[in-house]
Coordinates of C-alpha atoms in Angstrom, one line a residue:
M1 CA -41.2 -35.6 26.7
N2 CA -37.4 -35.3 26.4
I3 CA -35.5 -34.3 23.3
T4 CA -32.6 -36.6 22.6
C5 CA -29.9 -36.8 20.0
W6 CA -28.3 -40.2 19.1
R7 CA -25.3 -41.0 17.0
I8 CA -25.8 -44.6 15.7
S9 CA -22.8 -46.3 14.2
A10 CA -23.8 -49.1 11.8
V11 CA -22.6 -51.3 9.0
D12 CA -22.8 -49.3 5.7
R13 CA -25.4 -51.3 3.8
V14 CA -28.6 -50.7 1.9
G15 CA -31.6 -50.6 4.2
I16 CA -29.8 -50.0 7.5
T17 CA -31.5 -46.6 7.9
L18 CA -34.9 -48.1 7.1
D19 CA -34.3 -50.7 9.9
V20 CA -33.6 -47.9 12.4
L21 CA -36.6 -45.9 11.4
R22 CA -38.9 -49.0 11.7
V23 CA -37.7 -49.5 15.3
L24 CA -38.3 -45.9 16.2
A25 CA -41.7 -45.7 14.5
G26 CA -42.8 -49.0 16.1
A27 CA -42.0 -47.5 19.6
G28 CA -44.0 -44.4 18.8
I29 CA -40.9 -42.2 18.7
N30 CA -41.4 -38.7 17.3
I31 CA -38.5 -38.0 14.9
I32 CA -37.5 -34.3 14.8
S33 CA -34.5 -34.5 12.4
L34 CA -32.4 -37.1 10.7
E35 CA -28.9 -36.9 9.0
V36 CA -27.3 -40.0 7.4
F37 CA -23.7 -40.5 6.5
P38 CA -21.9 -43.6 5.4
G39 CA -21.9 -45.9 8.5
V40 CA -23.3 -43.2 10.8
I41 CA -27.0 -42.2 11.4
H42 CA -27.8 -39.0 13.4
V43 CA -31.3 -38.8 14.8
Q44 CA -33.0 -36.2 17.0
F45 CA -36.3 -37.3 18.6
S46 CA -38.7 -36.6 21.5
A47 CA -39.8 -39.5 23.7
A48 CA -40.3 -40.5 27.3
S49 CA -37.1 -41.5 29.1
G50 CA -38.2 -45.1 29.5
A51 CA -39.1 -45.4 25.9
A52 CA -35.7 -44.2 24.8
S53 CA -33.9 -46.9 26.8
R54 CA -36.1 -49.7 25.4
V55 CA -35.5 -48.5 21.8
R56 CA -31.8 -48.4 22.4
S57 CA -31.8 -52.0 23.6
Q58 CA -33.9 -53.0 20.6
L59 CA -31.5 -51.3 18.1
L60 CA -28.5 -52.9 19.6
G61 CA -30.2 -56.3 19.1
N62 CA -29.6 -55.7 15.3
E63 CA -26.2 -57.3 14.5
D64 CA -25.5 -54.5 12.0
I65 CA -25.8 -51.8 14.7
K66 CA -22.4 -51.3 16.3
S67 CA -23.3 -48.6 18.9
V68 CA -25.9 -46.1 20.0
E69 CA -24.5 -43.0 21.7
T70 CA -26.1 -39.8 23.0
S71 CA -24.6 -36.8 21.3
P72 CA -24.8 -33.1 22.2
G73 CA -26.6 -32.1 19.0
M74 CA -27.1 -32.7 15.3
P75 CA -24.2 -32.1 12.8
F76 CA -26.2 -29.4 10.9
E77 CA -26.6 -27.5 14.2
Q78 CA -22.8 -27.6 14.8
R79 CA -22.2 -26.4 11.2
E80 CA -24.7 -23.6 11.7
R81 CA -23.0 -22.5 15.0
Q82 CA -19.6 -22.6 13.2
V83 CA -20.8 -20.5 10.3
Q84 CA -22.5 -18.0 12.7
A85 CA -19.3 -17.7 14.7
V86 CA -17.5 -16.8 11.5
L87 CA -20.1 -14.3 10.5
D88 CA -20.1 -12.7 14.0
T89 CA -16.3 -12.5 14.1
V90 CA -15.4 -11.0 10.7
Q91 CA -15.0 -7.2 10.3
E92 CA -16.7 -7.2 6.9
G93 CA -20.4 -6.7 6.7
I94 CA -22.0 -9.7 5.2
V95 CA -25.5 -9.8 3.7
A96 CA -27.0 -13.0 2.1
V97 CA -30.1 -13.1 0.1
D98 CA -32.1 -16.0 -1.4
A99 CA -33.1 -16.5 -5.0
R100 CA -36.0 -14.0 -4.6
G101 CA -33.8 -11.3 -3.3
V102 CA -35.0 -11.6 0.3
V103 CA -32.4 -11.1 3.1
V104 CA -31.7 -14.3 4.9
S105 CA -28.4 -13.5 6.7
F106 CA -27.2 -10.2 8.3
N107 CA -24.1 -10.3 10.5
P108 CA -23.2 -7.9 13.3
A109 CA -20.7 -6.0 11.1
A110 CA -23.5 -5.3 8.6
E111 CA -25.7 -4.0 11.5
R112 CA -22.9 -1.6 12.4
I113 CA -22.1 -0.5 8.9
L114 CA -25.7 -0.1 7.7
D115 CA -26.9 1.2 11.1
R116 CA -29.8 -1.1 11.5
P117 CA -30.6 -4.2 13.6
A118 CA -30.7 -7.6 11.9
A119 CA -34.3 -8.0 13.0
T120 CA -35.3 -5.1 10.8
A121 CA -33.4 -6.5 7.8
L122 CA -34.1 -10.3 7.8
G123 CA -37.0 -11.2 5.6
R124 CA -37.0 -7.9 3.8
P125 CA -36.3 -7.3 0.1
V126 CA -32.6 -6.5 -0.4
G127 CA -33.5 -3.3 -2.1
D128 CA -35.0 -2.0 1.2
V129 CA -31.7 -2.9 3.0
L130 CA -28.8 -2.2 0.7
P131 CA -28.1 1.0 -1.3
A132 CA -29.1 0.9 -5.0
A133 CA -25.4 1.2 -5.9
V134 CA -24.9 -2.4 -4.7
P135 CA -25.8 -4.5 -7.8
V136 CA -27.3 -7.5 -6.0
Q137 CA -30.3 -7.9 -8.3
A138 CA -28.0 -7.9 -11.3
T139 CA -26.0 -10.8 -9.8
L140 CA -29.2 -12.7 -9.1
N141 CA -30.3 -12.2 -12.7
S142 CA -27.0 -12.9 -14.4
G143 CA -25.1 -15.1 -12.0
R144 CA -22.1 -12.9 -12.4
S145 CA -20.0 -11.7 -9.5
F146 CA -18.9 -8.1 -8.9
A147 CA -15.8 -6.9 -7.0
N148 CA -14.6 -3.8 -5.2
R149 CA -17.3 -1.5 -6.2
E150 CA -17.1 1.8 -4.3
I151 CA -20.2 3.1 -2.5
Y152 CA -21.0 5.9 -0.1
L153 CA -23.3 5.7 2.9
H154 CA -24.7 8.7 4.8
K155 CA -24.7 8.2 8.5
A156 CA -25.2 10.8 11.3
G157 CA -24.4 13.6 8.8
R158 CA -21.2 12.0 7.6
K159 CA -20.5 10.4 4.2
L160 CA -18.7 7.1 4.7
H161 CA -16.7 5.3 2.0
Y162 CA -17.0 1.5 1.5
L163 CA -16.0 -1.2 -0.9
T164 CA -18.5 -3.9 -1.8
S165 CA -18.2 -7.2 -3.5
G166 CA -20.7 -10.0 -4.2
R167 CA -21.0 -13.4 -5.7
P168 CA -23.9 -15.7 -6.6
I169 CA -24.8 -18.9 -4.6
L170 CA -25.2 -21.7 -7.2
D171 CA -26.7 -25.1 -6.8
K172 CA -25.2 -28.3 -8.2
A173 CA -26.9 -27.6 -11.6
G174 CA -25.4 -24.1 -11.7
H175 CA -28.7 -22.3 -11.0
V176 CA -28.6 -19.1 -8.9
N177 CA -30.1 -19.8 -5.5
G178 CA -29.1 -16.5 -3.9
A179 CA -26.1 -14.2 -3.4
V180 CA -23.7 -13.0 -0.8
V181 CA -22.6 -9.4 -0.5
T182 CA -19.7 -8.0 1.6
L183 CA -19.1 -4.5 2.8
R184 CA -15.7 -3.2 3.9
D185 CA -14.8 0.2 5.2
M186 CA -12.3 1.8 2.8
S187 CA -10.1 2.9 5.7
E188 CA -9.7 -0.7 6.7
V189 CA -8.7 -1.6 3.1
R190 CA -6.1 1.2 3.2
D191 CA -4.7 -0.1 6.5
L192 CA -4.5 -3.7 5.0
V193 CA -2.7 -2.5 1.9
Y194 CA -0.3 -0.4 3.9
S195 CA 0.5 -3.2 6.3
L196 CA 1.4 -5.4 3.3
T197 CA 3.5 -2.8 1.5
Q198 CA 4.9 -0.8 4.4
P199 CA 8.6 -0.1 3.8
A200 CA 11.2 -0.2 6.5
L201 CA 10.6 2.6 9.0
V202 CA 13.1 5.4 9.3
T203 CA 13.5 7.3 12.5
F204 CA 15.6 10.3 13.5
D205 CA 18.1 7.8 15.1
D206 CA 18.8 6.5 11.5
I207 CA 20.1 10.0 10.4
I208 CA 23.8 9.8 10.8
Y209 CA 25.6 13.0 11.6
R210 CA 28.2 14.6 14.0
S211 CA 28.0 18.3 13.0
A212 CA 26.3 21.1 14.9
A213 CA 24.5 22.2 11.7
M214 CA 22.8 18.8 11.3
H215 CA 22.1 18.6 15.0
R216 CA 20.1 21.8 14.7
V217 CA 18.2 20.5 11.6
V218 CA 17.3 17.2 13.3
E219 CA 16.1 18.9 16.5
M220 CA 13.9 21.2 14.5
A221 CA 12.5 18.3 12.5
K222 CA 11.6 16.5 15.7
R223 CA 9.6 19.5 16.8
I224 CA 8.0 19.8 13.4
A225 CA 7.0 16.1 13.4
K226 CA 4.6 16.6 16.3
G227 CA 2.3 18.8 14.2
T228 CA 0.2 18.5 11.1
S229 CA 1.4 21.5 9.1
T230 CA 2.8 21.2 5.6
V231 CA 6.6 20.9 5.5
L232 CA 8.9 22.0 2.6
L233 CA 12.3 20.3 2.6
R234 CA 15.0 22.3 0.8
G235 CA 18.4 21.1 -0.1
E236 CA 20.6 19.9 -2.9
S237 CA 20.2 16.6 -4.6
G238 CA 21.5 13.7 -2.4
T239 CA 21.3 15.5 1.0
G240 CA 18.7 13.0 2.3
K241 CA 15.4 14.8 2.0
E242 CA 13.3 11.6 1.7
I243 CA 15.0 10.2 4.9
F244 CA 14.0 13.4 6.7
A245 CA 10.4 13.1 5.3
R246 CA 10.1 9.5 6.6
A247 CA 11.6 10.3 10.0
I248 CA 9.1 13.2 10.4
H249 CA 6.3 10.8 9.5
V250 CA 7.4 8.2 12.0
G251 CA 7.9 10.9 14.7
S252 CA 4.4 12.1 14.2
P253 CA 1.0 11.0 15.6
R254 CA 0.4 9.6 12.1
R255 CA 3.2 7.0 12.4
Q256 CA 0.7 4.1 12.2
R257 CA -0.9 5.4 9.1
P258 CA 0.3 5.3 5.4
F259 CA 3.4 7.1 4.2
V260 CA 3.1 7.6 0.4
P261 CA 6.2 8.8 -1.5
V262 CA 5.7 10.3 -5.0
N263 CA 8.4 11.5 -7.3
C264 CA 6.8 14.3 -9.2
A265 CA 9.5 14.3 -11.9
A266 CA 9.3 10.6 -12.7
L267 CA 5.9 10.6 -14.5
P268 CA 4.3 12.6 -17.3
D269 CA 1.7 15.1 -16.3
T270 CA -1.4 13.2 -17.3
L271 CA -0.2 10.0 -15.6
L272 CA 0.9 11.8 -12.5
E273 CA -2.5 13.5 -12.2
S274 CA -4.4 10.2 -12.4
E275 CA -2.0 8.7 -9.9
L276 CA -2.3 11.5 -7.4
F277 CA -6.1 12.1 -7.7
G278 CA -7.4 8.8 -9.1
Y279 CA -9.9 8.6 -11.9
E280 CA -13.5 7.6 -12.6
E281 CA -14.6 4.7 -14.9
G282 CA -14.4 5.8 -18.5
A283 CA -12.3 8.9 -17.8
F284 CA -9.9 7.9 -20.5
T285 CA -9.1 5.0 -22.8
G286 CA -7.7 2.1 -20.8
A287 CA -9.2 3.4 -17.5
R288 CA -9.9 0.5 -15.2
R289 CA -13.5 -0.6 -14.7
G290 CA -14.9 1.0 -11.6
G291 CA -12.3 3.7 -11.6
K292 CA -9.3 3.9 -9.3
A293 CA -8.6 5.7 -6.0
G294 CA -5.6 8.1 -6.1
L295 CA -2.6 8.3 -3.9
F296 CA -4.1 11.1 -1.8
E297 CA -7.1 8.9 -1.0
F298 CA -4.7 6.0 -0.1
A299 CA -2.7 8.4 2.1
H300 CA -5.9 9.4 4.0
T301 CA -5.0 10.1 7.7
G302 CA -1.4 9.6 6.8
T303 CA 1.4 11.5 5.1
I304 CA 2.2 12.0 1.4
F305 CA 5.7 13.0 0.3
L306 CA 5.9 15.0 -2.9
D307 CA 9.5 14.8 -4.1
E308 CA 10.8 17.2 -6.7
I309 CA 7.7 19.5 -6.3
G310 CA 9.4 22.1 -8.4
E311 CA 8.9 20.0 -11.5
L312 CA 5.1 20.3 -11.4
T313 CA 3.3 22.0 -14.2
P314 CA 1.0 25.0 -13.5
H315 CA -2.0 22.8 -14.1
L316 CA -1.1 20.3 -11.4
Q317 CA 0.0 23.2 -9.1
V318 CA -3.6 24.4 -9.2
K319 CA -5.0 21.0 -8.4
L320 CA -2.6 20.5 -5.5
L321 CA -3.4 24.0 -4.2
R322 CA -7.0 22.9 -3.9
V323 CA -6.0 20.0 -1.8
L324 CA -3.8 22.1 0.5
Q325 CA -6.5 24.7 0.9
E326 CA -9.6 22.6 1.3
G327 CA -8.5 19.1 1.9
K328 CA -10.5 17.8 -1.0
V329 CA -9.6 15.9 -4.2
R330 CA -11.6 15.3 -7.4
R331 CA -10.8 12.3 -9.5
V332 CA -10.0 12.7 -13.2
G333 CA -13.3 12.5 -15.1
G334 CA -15.3 12.9 -11.9
T335 CA -17.6 15.7 -10.5
E336 CA -17.7 14.7 -6.8
E337 CA -15.1 16.0 -4.4
R338 CA -13.7 13.7 -1.7
S339 CA -12.4 14.9 1.6
V340 CA -8.9 13.7 2.6
D341 CA -7.0 14.2 5.8
V342 CA -3.4 14.1 4.6
R343 CA -0.2 15.8 5.8
V344 CA 1.9 17.0 2.9
I345 CA 5.7 17.0 3.0
A346 CA 7.2 18.4 -0.2
A347 CA 10.9 18.5 -1.3
T348 CA 12.9 20.3 -3.9
N349 CA 16.4 21.2 -4.9
R350 CA 15.1 24.1 -7.1
N351 CA 15.2 27.8 -6.2
L352 CA 11.4 28.2 -5.9
E353 CA 11.7 31.9 -5.1
A354 CA 13.4 32.5 -8.4
M355 CA 10.9 30.3 -10.2
V356 CA 8.1 32.4 -8.7
A357 CA 9.8 35.6 -9.9
Q358 CA 10.1 34.2 -13.4
G359 CA 6.5 33.0 -13.4
D360 CA 7.4 29.3 -13.5
F361 CA 5.9 28.5 -10.1
R362 CA 2.6 29.9 -8.7
D363 CA 3.1 32.2 -5.8
D364 CA -0.1 31.1 -4.0
F365 CA 1.0 27.5 -4.3
Y366 CA 4.5 28.4 -3.0
Y367 CA 3.1 30.1 0.1
R368 CA 0.8 27.1 0.8
L369 CA 3.8 24.8 0.6
N370 CA 6.2 27.0 2.5
V371 CA 4.5 26.8 5.8
I372 CA 7.4 25.1 7.6
P373 CA 10.6 25.3 5.5
L374 CA 13.5 23.0 6.5
Y375 CA 16.9 23.4 4.9
I376 CA 19.3 20.4 4.8
P377 CA 22.8 21.7 4.4
P378 CA 25.1 20.1 1.7
L379 CA 27.8 17.7 2.8
R380 CA 30.6 20.2 1.9
E381 CA 29.2 22.5 4.7
R382 CA 29.4 19.7 7.3
L383 CA 32.6 17.9 6.6
E384 CA 32.7 16.6 10.2
D385 CA 29.8 14.3 9.2
I386 CA 32.0 12.4 6.7
P387 CA 33.7 10.0 9.2
P388 CA 30.5 8.6 10.8
L389 CA 28.9 8.4 7.3
V390 CA 31.9 6.5 6.0
D391 CA 31.8 4.1 9.0
H392 CA 28.1 3.4 8.3
C393 CA 28.8 2.8 4.6
L394 CA 31.7 0.4 5.4
V395 CA 29.4 -1.8 7.5
K396 CA 26.5 -1.6 5.0
F397 CA 28.4 -2.3 1.8
S398 CA 30.8 -4.8 3.2
R399 CA 27.9 -6.9 4.3
R400 CA 26.2 -6.5 1.0
L401 CA 29.3 -7.2 -1.1
G402 CA 30.6 -10.0 1.1
K403 CA 33.9 -8.3 1.7
K404 CA 35.6 -7.5 5.0
V405 CA 36.6 -3.9 4.7
T406 CA 36.7 -2.1 8.0
A407 CA 38.7 1.1 7.8
L408 CA 39.8 4.1 5.8
A409 CA 43.5 5.1 5.5
P410 CA 44.3 8.6 6.8
E411 CA 45.3 9.9 3.3
A412 CA 42.0 8.5 1.9
L413 CA 40.0 10.3 4.6
A414 CA 41.9 13.5 3.8
R415 CA 40.9 13.2 0.1
L416 CA 37.3 12.8 1.1
R417 CA 37.4 15.9 3.2
A418 CA 39.0 17.9 0.4
Y419 CA 36.4 16.9 -2.2
P420 CA 33.4 19.3 -2.8
W421 CA 30.7 16.6 -3.0
P422 CA 28.4 17.9 -5.6
G423 CA 26.3 14.7 -5.2
N424 CA 26.3 15.0 -1.4
V425 CA 25.6 11.9 0.8
R426 CA 24.4 9.8 -2.2
E427 CA 27.7 10.4 -4.0
L428 CA 29.6 9.5 -0.9
E429 CA 27.8 6.2 -0.6
N430 CA 28.6 5.5 -4.3
V431 CA 32.3 6.3 -3.7
I432 CA 32.6 4.1 -0.7
E433 CA 30.8 1.2 -2.4
R434 CA 33.1 1.5 -5.4
A435 CA 36.2 1.7 -3.1
I436 CA 35.1 -1.5 -1.3
N437 CA 35.0 -3.3 -4.6
L438 CA 38.5 -2.1 -5.4
A439 CA 40.1 -2.5 -2.0
R440 CA 42.8 -5.2 -1.8
D441 CA 42.5 -5.8 1.9
E442 CA 40.5 -4.5 4.9
V443 CA 41.7 -0.9 4.4
I444 CA 40.6 1.6 1.8
R445 CA 43.5 3.6 0.5
A446 CA 43.6 6.9 -1.5
E447 CA 44.1 5.1 -4.8
D448 CA 40.9 3.1 -4.2
L449 CA 38.8 6.3 -4.2
L450 CA 37.6 7.2 -7.7
L451 CA 36.3 10.7 -7.3
A452 CA 34.9 12.8 -10.1
P453 CA 38.2 14.3 -11.2
D454 CA 39.7 10.8 -11.4
A455 CA 36.9 9.3 -13.4
A456 CA 37.8 8.5 -16.9
P457 CA 36.0 10.8 -19.4
L458 CA 33.7 9.2 -21.9
S459 CA 35.9 8.3 -24.8
Y460 CA 34.7 7.6 -28.3
G461 CA 37.9 6.0 -29.6
P462 CA 38.5 5.2 -33.3
A463 CA 35.4 3.9 -35.0
A464 CA 35.8 0.5 -36.4
P465 CA 33.8 -0.7 -39.5
G466 CA 30.2 -1.4 -38.5
D467 CA 30.6 0.5 -35.2
L468 CA 28.4 3.5 -36.1
R469 CA 25.5 2.3 -33.9
A470 CA 27.9 1.9 -30.9
L471 CA 29.5 5.3 -31.5
R472 CA 26.1 7.0 -31.7
A473 CA 25.1 5.3 -28.4
K474 CA 28.2 6.7 -26.7
V475 CA 27.6 10.2 -28.0
E476 CA 24.0 10.0 -26.9
K477 CA 24.9 8.7 -23.4
E478 CA 27.4 11.5 -22.9
A479 CA 24.8 14.1 -24.0
V480 CA 22.2 12.7 -21.6
Y481 CA 24.8 12.5 -18.8
R482 CA 25.9 16.1 -19.2
A483 CA 22.4 17.5 -19.5
L484 CA 21.3 15.7 -16.3
Q485 CA 24.4 17.0 -14.5
Q486 CA 23.9 20.6 -15.7
Y487 CA 20.1 20.9 -15.2
G488 CA 19.6 18.7 -12.1
S489 CA 16.3 17.2 -13.1
V490 CA 14.9 15.0 -15.9
R491 CA 12.2 17.4 -16.8
R492 CA 14.6 20.4 -17.3
A493 CA 17.2 18.2 -19.1
A494 CA 14.5 16.9 -21.5
Q495 CA 13.6 20.5 -22.3
A496 CA 17.2 21.4 -23.0
L497 CA 17.7 18.4 -25.2
G498 CA 14.5 19.0 -27.1
I499 CA 12.9 15.7 -26.4
S500 CA 10.0 14.6 -24.2
H501 CA 10.3 13.8 -20.5
T502 CA 9.3 10.2 -21.2
A503 CA 11.8 9.7 -24.0
L504 CA 14.6 11.0 -21.7
L505 CA 13.5 8.7 -18.9
R506 CA 13.9 5.7 -21.3
K507 CA 17.4 6.8 -22.3
V508 CA 18.3 7.3 -18.6
H509 CA 17.3 3.7 -17.8
R510 CA 18.9 2.3 -21.0
Y511 CA 22.3 3.8 -20.2
G512 CA 22.1 3.0 -16.5
L513 CA 22.3 6.7 -15.4
T514 CA 19.5 6.4 -12.8
G515 CA 20.4 7.6 -9.3
G516 CA 24.2 8.2 -8.9
Q517 CA 24.7 9.6 -12.3
G518 CA 22.7 12.6 -13.4
G519 CA 20.3 12.5 -10.5
S520 CA 17.2 11.2 -12.4
S521 CA 15.7 9.8 -9.3
V522 CA 17.3 12.1 -6.7
T523 CA 15.8 13.6 -3.6

């Protein structure tokens, strides 16, 4: 007996399928499966070859039968092959269960993740296959989905971190007929997030310099990049410490892994702690359901850049010391420690040695940070770097501003060389951008350069009736500006002004003092 599949094209009318079945049954044909669509009947049967030919002729004798063609298989078989191909290809582990909680599908990725062959999982209760932390039974009972639950699996003496999600399978009436669960390695999730959020890569070739002093720093940084030791970048605000941090990361074996920058002065202590270390569900009011991984976990196998490390409170210094010593983090509100493999690059413009002597910075934390110090000289100590930096800024800002400014007059260059550059490279960029806006033609002249001594002081002017609010805003803006200039960081300026760190940040953004003025977000 031969097994044959036919695709019968027919007029779409009531009774056409019955006509076909009568012919097959009358010839003693054993029907294995049948699928009917409007105008098409698929049938799989077993019969002797001669019988099949006779039945074909008999069917074609019906004027409503248009054609009878041999097909390679039934539609449902093709659908099953397509679904199985998808299940076999995806990197996520997929486990499907029926309404009774019995495993009915178990793809190769699930075999790898759960370390068991599909043959030992199919037909088993889901509780025997998946960890208890995966709430499959709750989904079967309630019909509610769950998403991105963190679970840990122990395999070959290692504790592996996974995200799991699940949703019910509903019939047309909305009744739960089963559930599908997915498992994804947390490292793959991190890679996906990083690939979507990865900033433009900075290499050592992007660092612009001509001086011998910067050449020595760059060459040292290239050697540092090949290792995994903690790096402490020292230098004044605006010297380009974050650019060096990014270049070190790209020049390292971790270049394909995440680079996570964190400004330690930009967030209040409690918020910074939860961002760095994450938190467990219910750790505090407003905590996200299921908790949240911290930036150290996200940076696993990559690099974390801790800018303005000198602004950390002793409490956070202790927690970071634990990470540097043991490579472990503990989420806020949690009891379990998680191992992380993260290279730390820190940066500061503060005198950490003086802070240690005064008791403002822990000495054990300082020594853990100061494994490889790298000092970036200020711009006033490498004036020969000004011409190439100016050329770079002319190209960059001319393109951005839509103006064709290509050169600097000799007297303008002389003014730049004579200026002390308290804001370093960042201030130079601001000066050139401002000059391009003011330039009358393609050349920047000395009068186009508004350096700090030329800048008009904040002037209150005579107060007109009803102008008290404006006058008060001007006084406040000047006070914030001067405090930021004097103390060099938001946290210290806030202490000097007698207001909270968060309140000062709001004023900084309100008056547009971020970045170039006051250094509230400086490196």
